[in-house]
Coordinates of C-alpha atoms in Angstrom, one line a residue:
Chain A
X1 CA 0.1 0.2 0.0
X2 CA 1.5 3.5 -1.0
X3 CA 2.2 5.8 2.1
X4 CA 0.3 9.0 1.9
X5 CA 2.0 12.5 1.3
X6 CA 1.3 13.5 4.6
X7 CA 2.9 10.5 6.4
X8 CA 5.8 11.1 8.7
X9 CA 8.2 8.1 7.7
X10 CA 10.7 7.0 10.3
X11 CA 13.5 4.3 10.3
X12 CA 12.8 1.1 12.0
X13 CA 14.5 1.8 15.2
X14 CA 16.6 -1.3 15.0
X15 CA 18.1 -0.1 11.5
X16 CA 20.6 2.4 11.0
X17 CA 22.5 3.8 8.0
X18 CA 26.0 3.3 7.3
X19 CA 28.6 3.9 4.6
X20 CA 30.4 0.6 3.2
X21 CA 33.8 1.5 2.5
X22 CA 34.2 -1.8 0.6
X23 CA 31.5 -1.3 -2.0
X24 CA 31.7 2.5 -1.7
X25 CA 28.1 2.4 -1.2
X26 CA 25.7 3.5 1.6
X27 CA 23.9 0.5 3.3
X28 CA 21.0 0.3 5.7
X29 CA 22.1 -2.3 8.5
X30 CA 19.5 -4.0 10.7
X31 CA 19.3 -7.3 12.5
X32 CA 19.9 -10.3 10.0
X33 CA 19.7 -7.9 7.1
X34 CA 21.5 -5.3 4.7
X35 CA 20.3 -3.2 2.0
X36 CA 22.8 -1.5 -0.6
X37 CA 21.5 1.7 -1.5
X38 CA 21.9 3.6 -4.6
X39 CA 22.7 7.3 -4.2
X40 CA 18.9 8.2 -4.7
X41 CA 17.8 5.7 -2.1
X42 CA 20.5 7.3 0.5
X43 CA 19.5 10.8 -0.6
X44 CA 16.0 9.7 0.3
X45 CA 16.5 8.0 3.5
X46 CA 19.0 11.0 4.6
X47 CA 15.9 13.1 4.7
X48 CA 13.7 10.6 6.9
X49 CA 14.1 12.2 10.3
X50 CA 10.9 11.4 12.1
X51 CA 9.9 14.9 11.4
X52 CA 9.6 15.5 7.6
X53 CA 6.4 14.1 5.6
X54 CA 6.6 12.2 2.7
X55 CA 5.6 15.3 0.7
X56 CA 8.2 17.6 2.1
X57 CA 11.0 14.9 1.5
X58 CA 9.8 14.7 -2.2
X59 CA 9.7 18.5 -2.5
X60 CA 13.0 19.1 -0.8
X61 CA 14.5 16.2 -3.5
X62 CA 12.4 17.9 -6.3
X63 CA 14.2 21.1 -5.9
X64 CA 17.5 19.6 -5.7
X65 CA 16.9 17.6 -9.0
X66 CA 14.7 20.1 -10.5
X67 CA 11.9 17.8 -11.5
X68 CA 8.8 16.2 -9.9
X69 CA 10.0 13.0 -7.9
X70 CA 6.8 12.5 -5.8
X71 CA 6.1 9.6 -7.3
X72 CA 9.4 8.0 -7.0
X73 CA 9.8 8.9 -3.2
X74 CA 6.4 7.5 -2.5
X75 CA 7.1 4.3 -4.3
X76 CA 10.5 3.9 -2.7
X77 CA 9.5 4.6 1.0
X78 CA 6.5 2.5 0.4
X79 CA 8.4 -0.5 -0.6
X80 CA 10.4 0.0 2.5
X81 CA 7.6 0.3 4.8
X82 CA 6.3 -3.0 3.2
X83 CA 9.4 -4.6 4.5
X84 CA 8.7 -2.7 8.0
X85 CA 12.2 -0.8 7.3
X86 CA 10.0 2.3 7.4
X87 CA 7.6 2.6 10.1
Chain B
X1 CA 35.6 -9.6 -9.1
X2 CA 34.6 -12.8 -10.7
X3 CA 31.8 -13.2 -8.2
X4 CA 29.4 -11.4 -6.1
X5 CA 30.7 -10.1 -2.9
X6 CA 29.3 -11.9 0.4
X7 CA 27.3 -10.1 2.8
X8 CA 27.0 -12.5 5.9
X9 CA 29.7 -14.6 7.7
X10 CA 28.2 -17.3 10.1
X11 CA 30.9 -17.7 12.6
X12 CA 30.5 -21.3 14.5
X13 CA 32.8 -20.3 17.3
X14 CA 32.3 -23.8 18.6
X15 CA 30.3 -27.1 18.6
X16 CA 30.3 -27.3 22.4
X17 CA 26.6 -26.6 23.4
X18 CA 24.6 -27.5 26.8
X19 CA 21.4 -28.2 24.5
X20 CA 20.8 -31.5 22.9
X21 CA 18.2 -30.4 20.0
X22 CA 17.4 -33.2 17.7
X23 CA 17.3 -31.0 14.8
X24 CA 20.8 -29.2 15.4
X25 CA 22.1 -27.6 12.2
X26 CA 25.5 -28.7 13.3
X27 CA 26.9 -31.5 11.3
X28 CA 26.7 -35.2 12.8
X29 CA 30.4 -35.1 13.0
X30 CA 30.9 -32.2 15.8
X31 CA 34.4 -30.7 16.1
X32 CA 36.0 -31.0 19.4
X33 CA 37.4 -28.1 21.5
X34 CA 40.7 -28.7 20.9
X35 CA 40.4 -28.2 17.2
X36 CA 38.6 -24.8 17.6
X37 CA 40.5 -21.6 15.8
X38 CA 42.1 -19.4 18.3
X39 CA 41.1 -15.8 19.2
X40 CA 43.7 -14.5 16.7
X41 CA 42.5 -16.6 14.0
X42 CA 38.8 -15.6 14.6
X43 CA 39.7 -11.8 14.5
X44 CA 41.8 -12.4 11.3
X45 CA 38.7 -14.3 9.8
X46 CA 36.4 -11.5 10.7
X47 CA 38.7 -8.8 9.2
X48 CA 39.0 -10.6 5.8
X49 CA 35.4 -11.2 5.6
X50 CA 34.9 -7.2 6.0
X51 CA 37.4 -6.8 3.4
X52 CA 35.5 -9.2 1.1
X53 CA 32.4 -7.0 1.8
X54 CA 30.6 -9.2 4.6
X55 CA 28.4 -6.6 6.4
X56 CA 26.5 -9.1 8.8
X57 CA 28.1 -11.4 11.2
X58 CA 26.3 -14.3 13.1
X59 CA 28.3 -15.1 16.4
X60 CA 26.9 -18.8 16.7
X61 CA 27.5 -22.4 17.8
X62 CA 27.0 -24.8 19.4
X63 CA 26.6 -22.3 22.0
X64 CA 28.9 -19.4 21.2
X65 CA 28.8 -18.3 25.1
X66 CA 31.0 -21.5 25.7
X67 CA 33.9 -19.4 24.3
X68 CA 35.6 -17.4 27.0
X69 CA 36.7 -14.8 24.4
X70 CA 33.3 -14.0 22.8
X71 CA 33.3 -10.4 24.3
X72 CA 36.8 -9.8 22.7
X73 CA 35.7 -11.1 19.5
X74 CA 32.5 -9.1 19.6
X75 CA 34.5 -6.1 20.3
X76 CA 36.8 -6.8 17.3
X77 CA 33.9 -6.9 14.8
X78 CA 32.2 -4.0 16.2
X79 CA 35.6 -2.2 15.7
X80 CA 35.9 -3.1 12.0
X81 CA 32.1 -2.1 11.3
X82 CA 30.2 -5.7 11.4
X83 CA 26.8 -5.8 12.5
X84 CA 26.9 -8.7 14.7
X85 CA 24.3 -10.9 16.1
X86 CA 24.7 -13.1 19.0
X87 CA 22.8 -16.6 18.1
X88 CA 22.5 -18.4 21.7
X89 CA 20.6 -20.7 23.6
X90 CA 20.7 -18.1 26.3
X91 CA 22.5 -20.7 28.9
X92 CA 25.3 -19.5 30.1
X93 CA 24.5 -15.4 29.6
X94 CA 25.2 -13.9 33.1
X95 CA 24.7 -10.2 33.8
X96 CA 28.5 -9.6 33.8
X97 CA 29.0 -11.5 30.3
X98 CA 25.7 -9.5 29.0
X99 CA 27.0 -6.2 30.1
X100 CA 30.5 -7.1 28.7
X101 CA 28.9 -7.9 25.3
X102 CA 26.8 -4.5 25.2
X103 CA 30.0 -2.6 26.2
X104 CA 31.9 -4.5 23.4
X105 CA 29.3 -3.1 21.3
X106 CA 27.1 -6.3 20.1
X107 CA 23.7 -5.1 18.7
X108 CA 21.5 -8.0 18.3
X109 CA 20.8 -11.3 20.4
X110 CA 18.8 -14.0 19.0
X111 CA 17.5 -16.7 21.9
X112 CA 16.3 -19.9 20.8
X113 CA 13.0 -21.1 22.4
X114 CA 12.3 -24.9 21.9
X115 CA 8.3 -24.7 22.9
X116 CA 5.9 -22.8 24.8
X117 CA 5.1 -25.6 27.2
X118 CA 7.9 -26.0 29.5
X119 CA 7.8 -30.0 29.4
X120 CA 7.8 -30.1 25.8
X121 CA 10.3 -27.5 25.6
X122 CA 12.9 -29.5 27.8
X123 CA 12.1 -32.7 26.3
X124 CA 13.2 -31.3 23.1
X125 CA 16.3 -29.8 24.4
X126 CA 17.2 -33.0 26.0
X127 CA 18.1 -30.8 29.1
X128 CA 16.6 -28.6 31.7
X129 CA 16.9 -25.1 30.3
X130 CA 13.7 -22.9 30.3
X131 CA 14.4 -21.1 33.7
X132 CA 17.6 -20.0 32.4
X133 CA 16.2 -18.8 29.2
X134 CA 14.0 -16.7 30.8
X135 CA 16.8 -15.0 33.1
X136 CA 18.8 -14.6 29.9
X137 CA 16.0 -13.0 28.0
X138 CA 15.1 -10.7 31.1
X139 CA 18.8 -9.5 30.8
X140 CA 18.6 -8.8 26.9
X141 CA 15.9 -6.7 27.4
X142 CA 17.0 -4.9 30.2
X143 CA 20.4 -4.1 28.7
X144 CA 18.6 -2.8 25.5
X145 CA 19.8 -5.2 22.9
X146 CA 17.8 -5.7 19.7
X147 CA 16.1 -8.8 20.2
X148 CA 14.9 -11.9 18.4
X149 CA 13.5 -15.1 19.2
X150 CA 14.0 -18.2 17.0
X151 CA 12.0 -21.1 17.2
X152 CA 12.4 -24.2 15.0
X153 CA 9.2 -25.9 14.3
X154 CA 8.4 -29.5 14.1
X155 CA 5.7 -31.9 14.8
X156 CA 5.6 -31.7 18.5
X157 CA 5.7 -27.8 18.7
X158 CA 3.9 -26.7 15.6
X159 CA 0.4 -27.2 17.0
X160 CA 1.3 -24.4 19.7
X161 CA 2.4 -21.8 17.1
X162 CA -0.2 -19.3 18.5
X163 CA 1.2 -19.7 21.9
X164 CA 4.6 -19.4 21.0
X165 CA 4.1 -16.2 18.9
X166 CA 2.2 -14.9 22.1
X167 CA 5.1 -15.7 24.4
X168 CA 7.6 -14.3 21.8
X169 CA 5.3 -11.0 22.0
X170 CA 5.0 -11.0 25.8
X171 CA 8.6 -11.5 26.1
X172 CA 9.2 -8.1 24.1
X173 CA 11.0 -9.7 20.9
X174 CA 11.4 -7.5 18.3
X175 CA 11.6 -10.1 15.6
X176 CA 10.3 -13.6 15.7
X177 CA 11.9 -16.3 13.6
X178 CA 9.7 -19.2 13.0
X179 CA 11.9 -21.8 11.2
X180 CA 10.9 -24.9 10.1
X181 CA 13.2 -28.0 10.4
X182 CA 15.3 -28.5 7.9
X183 CA 16.3 -32.1 7.2
X184 CA 20.1 -32.2 7.0
X185 CA 22.3 -34.1 9.6
X186 CA 20.7 -34.4 12.7
X187 CA 17.4 -33.3 11.4
X188 CA 17.7 -36.1 8.6
X189 CA 18.5 -38.7 11.3
X190 CA 15.2 -37.6 13.2
X191 CA 13.0 -36.8 10.2
X192 CA 10.3 -39.6 10.9
X193 CA 9.9 -37.8 14.6
X194 CA 10.2 -34.4 13.6
X195 CA 8.2 -34.2 10.2
X196 CA 4.8 -32.4 10.8
X197 CA 1.7 -33.7 9.2
X198 CA 0.4 -31.5 6.1
X199 CA -2.8 -30.5 8.1
X200 CA -0.6 -29.3 10.9
X201 CA 1.6 -27.2 8.7
X202 CA -1.7 -25.7 6.8
X203 CA -3.1 -24.7 10.0
X204 CA 0.2 -23.3 11.2
X205 CA 0.6 -21.2 8.1
X206 CA -3.1 -19.9 9.0
X207 CA -2.3 -18.8 12.3
X208 CA 1.1 -17.5 11.5
X209 CA -0.5 -15.3 8.7
X210 CA -3.1 -13.7 10.8
X211 CA -0.1 -12.9 13.7
X212 CA 2.1 -11.1 10.9
X213 CA -0.7 -8.8 10.6
X214 CA -1.6 -8.6 14.3
X215 CA 1.9 -7.9 15.3
X216 CA 2.8 -5.5 12.5
X217 CA 5.1 -2.7 13.9
X218 CA 5.3 -4.5 17.1
X219 CA 7.1 -7.5 16.4
X220 CA 8.6 -8.7 13.1
X221 CA 7.4 -12.5 12.4
X222 CA 9.1 -14.6 9.8
X223 CA 7.5 -17.6 8.8
X224 CA 8.6 -19.9 5.7
X225 CA 6.7 -22.9 4.5
X226 CA 8.7 -26.1 5.3
X227 CA 10.1 -27.0 1.5
X228 CA 9.0 -30.5 1.9
X229 CA 5.6 -29.1 1.8
X230 CA 6.1 -26.9 -1.1
X231 CA 6.2 -27.3 -4.9
X232 CA 9.3 -26.0 -5.7
X233 CA 12.6 -25.7 -3.6
X234 CA 14.0 -22.9 -1.7
X235 CA 16.5 -20.7 -3.3
X236 CA 19.4 -21.9 -0.7
X237 CA 21.1 -18.8 0.7
X238 CA 20.2 -16.8 -2.5
X239 CA 22.5 -19.3 -4.5
X240 CA 25.9 -21.2 -3.9
X241 CA 28.6 -19.3 -3.0
X242 CA 26.7 -16.0 -3.7
X243 CA 26.0 -14.1 -0.6
X244 CA 27.0 -16.5 2.6
X245 CA 30.0 -18.1 4.3
X246 CA 30.1 -20.3 7.2
X247 CA 33.4 -21.0 9.0
X248 CA 33.3 -23.9 11.2
X249 CA 34.8 -24.3 14.5
X250 CA 38.0 -25.9 13.3
X251 CA 38.2 -23.1 10.3
X252 CA 36.7 -24.7 7.4
X253 CA 35.1 -22.3 5.2
X254 CA 31.8 -23.6 3.6
X255 CA 29.0 -21.9 1.4
X256 CA 26.4 -23.2 4.1
X257 CA 26.4 -24.9 7.2
X258 CA 25.4 -28.2 5.5
X259 CA 27.8 -28.0 2.6
X260 CA 30.4 -30.4 4.2
X261 CA 27.9 -33.2 3.9
X262 CA 28.4 -33.3 0.1
X263 CA 31.4 -35.8 0.4
X264 CA 32.2 -35.3 -3.3
X265 CA 33.6 -31.8 -2.7
X266 CA 36.2 -30.6 -0.1
X267 CA 36.7 -27.3 1.6
X268 CA 39.7 -25.6 2.5
X269 CA 40.2 -24.0 6.0
X270 CA 41.2 -20.3 7.1
X271 CA 44.4 -21.6 8.5
X272 CA 45.7 -22.6 5.1
X273 CA 44.2 -19.6 2.9
X274 CA 42.7 -16.3 3.2
X275 CA 38.8 -16.0 3.1
X276 CA 39.3 -14.1 -0.3
X277 CA 41.2 -17.1 -2.1
X278 CA 38.5 -19.4 -0.6
X279 CA 35.6 -17.1 -2.0
X280 CA 37.1 -16.4 -5.3
X281 CA 39.4 -19.4 -5.9
X282 CA 38.4 -22.5 -4.2
X283 CA 36.8 -25.4 -6.2
X284 CA 34.3 -25.9 -3.4
X285 CA 32.9 -22.5 -3.4
X286 CA 33.0 -22.4 -7.4
X287 CA 31.4 -25.7 -7.5
X288 CA 27.6 -24.6 -8.1
X289 CA 28.0 -21.1 -9.1
X290 CA 26.1 -20.3 -12.3
X291 CA 24.2 -22.9 -13.9
X292 CA 26.8 -25.0 -16.2
X293 CA 26.6 -27.7 -13.5
X294 CA 22.9 -28.4 -13.7
X295 CA 21.2 -31.3 -15.2
X296 CA 17.7 -31.3 -16.6
X297 CA 14.9 -30.3 -15.7
X298 CA 16.9 -27.5 -13.9
X299 CA 19.1 -26.8 -17.2
X300 CA 16.3 -25.5 -19.3
X301 CA 14.2 -24.5 -16.5
X302 CA 12.9 -20.8 -16.3
X303 CA 13.1 -21.4 -12.5
X304 CA 16.6 -21.7 -12.4
X305 CA 16.9 -18.1 -12.1
X306 CA 14.6 -18.0 -9.2
X307 CA 15.7 -21.1 -7.3
X308 CA 19.1 -21.9 -8.6
X309 CA 17.9 -25.6 -8.5
X310 CA 17.2 -25.7 -5.0
X311 CA 19.4 -27.1 -2.0
X312 CA 22.8 -29.0 -3.1
X313 CA 23.0 -30.3 0.2
X314 CA 19.3 -31.9 0.1
X315 CA 19.8 -33.0 -3.6
X316 CA 23.1 -34.9 -2.4
X317 CA 21.7 -36.3 0.8
X318 CA 18.4 -37.7 -0.9
X319 CA 19.7 -38.7 -4.5
X320 CA 23.5 -38.9 -3.9
X321 CA 24.3 -36.4 -6.5
X322 CA 24.5 -33.0 -5.8
X323 CA 24.3 -31.7 -9.4
X324 CA 20.5 -33.3 -9.5
X325 CA 17.4 -31.1 -8.9
X326 CA 16.4 -30.6 -5.3
X327 CA 13.9 -33.4 -4.9
X328 CA 11.6 -31.0 -3.5
X329 CA 10.8 -29.9 -6.9
X330 CA 7.8 -31.4 -8.4
X331 CA 9.4 -31.1 -11.8
X332 CA 11.8 -33.9 -11.0
X333 CA 11.2 -37.5 -10.8
X334 CA 13.2 -37.5 -7.3
X335 CA 10.1 -35.8 -5.9
X336 CA 8.8 -39.3 -4.9
X337 CA 11.5 -39.5 -2.4
X338 CA 9.8 -36.5 -0.7
X339 CA 6.3 -37.7 -0.7
X340 CA 7.5 -41.0 0.5
X341 CA 9.2 -39.4 3.3
X342 CA 6.2 -37.4 4.2
X343 CA 4.0 -40.4 3.8
X344 CA 6.4 -42.0 6.7
X345 CA 6.5 -39.2 8.8
X346 CA 4.1 -40.2 11.6
X347 CA 6.1 -43.5 12.4
X348 CA 8.3 -42.4 15.2
X349 CA 8.3 -40.1 18.3
X350 CA 11.6 -41.1 19.5
X351 CA 14.4 -38.5 19.2
X352 CA 18.3 -39.3 18.5
X353 CA 19.6 -36.5 20.6
X354 CA 22.8 -34.4 19.3
X355 CA 25.9 -35.3 21.4
X356 CA 29.5 -34.5 21.1
X357 CA 31.0 -37.6 22.1
X358 CA 30.2 -41.5 22.7
X359 CA 27.2 -43.3 21.7
X360 CA 23.9 -41.3 20.8
X361 CA 21.5 -41.2 23.7
X362 CA 17.8 -42.5 23.3
X363 CA 14.9 -40.3 25.0

């Protein structure tokens, strides 16, 4: 189910964002799991702070990339929410 | 790189264990204490694993708390950026050790529970352990570790899956792994006593699926159907030599914990070779990478990209040839082996307990 634009996403309290020096990529680490992130994924998650809404995150990134990224951001965070990494 | 980078190292620090569970994932030939790797060996292996790309470390066994250097190993792992999980029975987790592990930077503890019913739990473990496990879980919670409970499911506890889920919820688990028994080694030896009926499995699935929704955002519940009851095999560890390395107590490096049961292969130890060489070059790790090794029906099957032909250890254990399709697959004639095992499953209720030395004991 897609998250709504006024939803405030939070990282699962047992997950943390790290940088993997071997792969030179950001990675989300949590019990028994790891998700390697691309730059876009990391850019989204760096804005997940338990305060910003999905809509606000999309707005910040939209300004940065000079294009409407609402659908991409919503889909990405909804996918992580489905795996309970975003709550 | 000729291969993917591994993400996970399971370090079987020891095979010594106070429990005797009849489905233990350790091999039938258990390794004795005097053959175990030293503290420095393990630290070197962890460092090599991180350099190879490993992110997740399982500190496992046997019972890893038997190792007096566990705290030192946990600290080393944290220092080089690994995310560590202690996989434990809980026995031996004193306050002093739990605090030392927390101070060492250990993040996650997974405690096994055998059953929600005390008498049954102790019969499965072959030893009195419930009280000590509860005390250990109290410490895990109090000290703020990420906390998982692991339950191996089989005929004797599957009907209590609902109680097991609520027990884990009540104990404050962040995650609950409901792992159906895998039939290798000890599990295969005890298959007739462990195998649930189809009816049990279907009821359990219904209860687990409802609980997954009910506990959403409170406790993550992982439930996978036992492969004998599926149509297609599991994609074992995401493919042979793709993501996962196990290092046994004596330093032997394996693509999965049961790989040593494939007697047509040999695996080197980390005493003789670097983990990088083992991962990239050793014949054992290369044996079932890609699909050139496959026979029919796998070779031309579109599912080979999904399940990689299933489990090599299961193919070897049940058909005698590790390059056959996993007999779980309904597209292979070997499936009759699984169907026969399912039909025979209600025959025995007697366990052959896991023991480190001497003759196996009977319940």
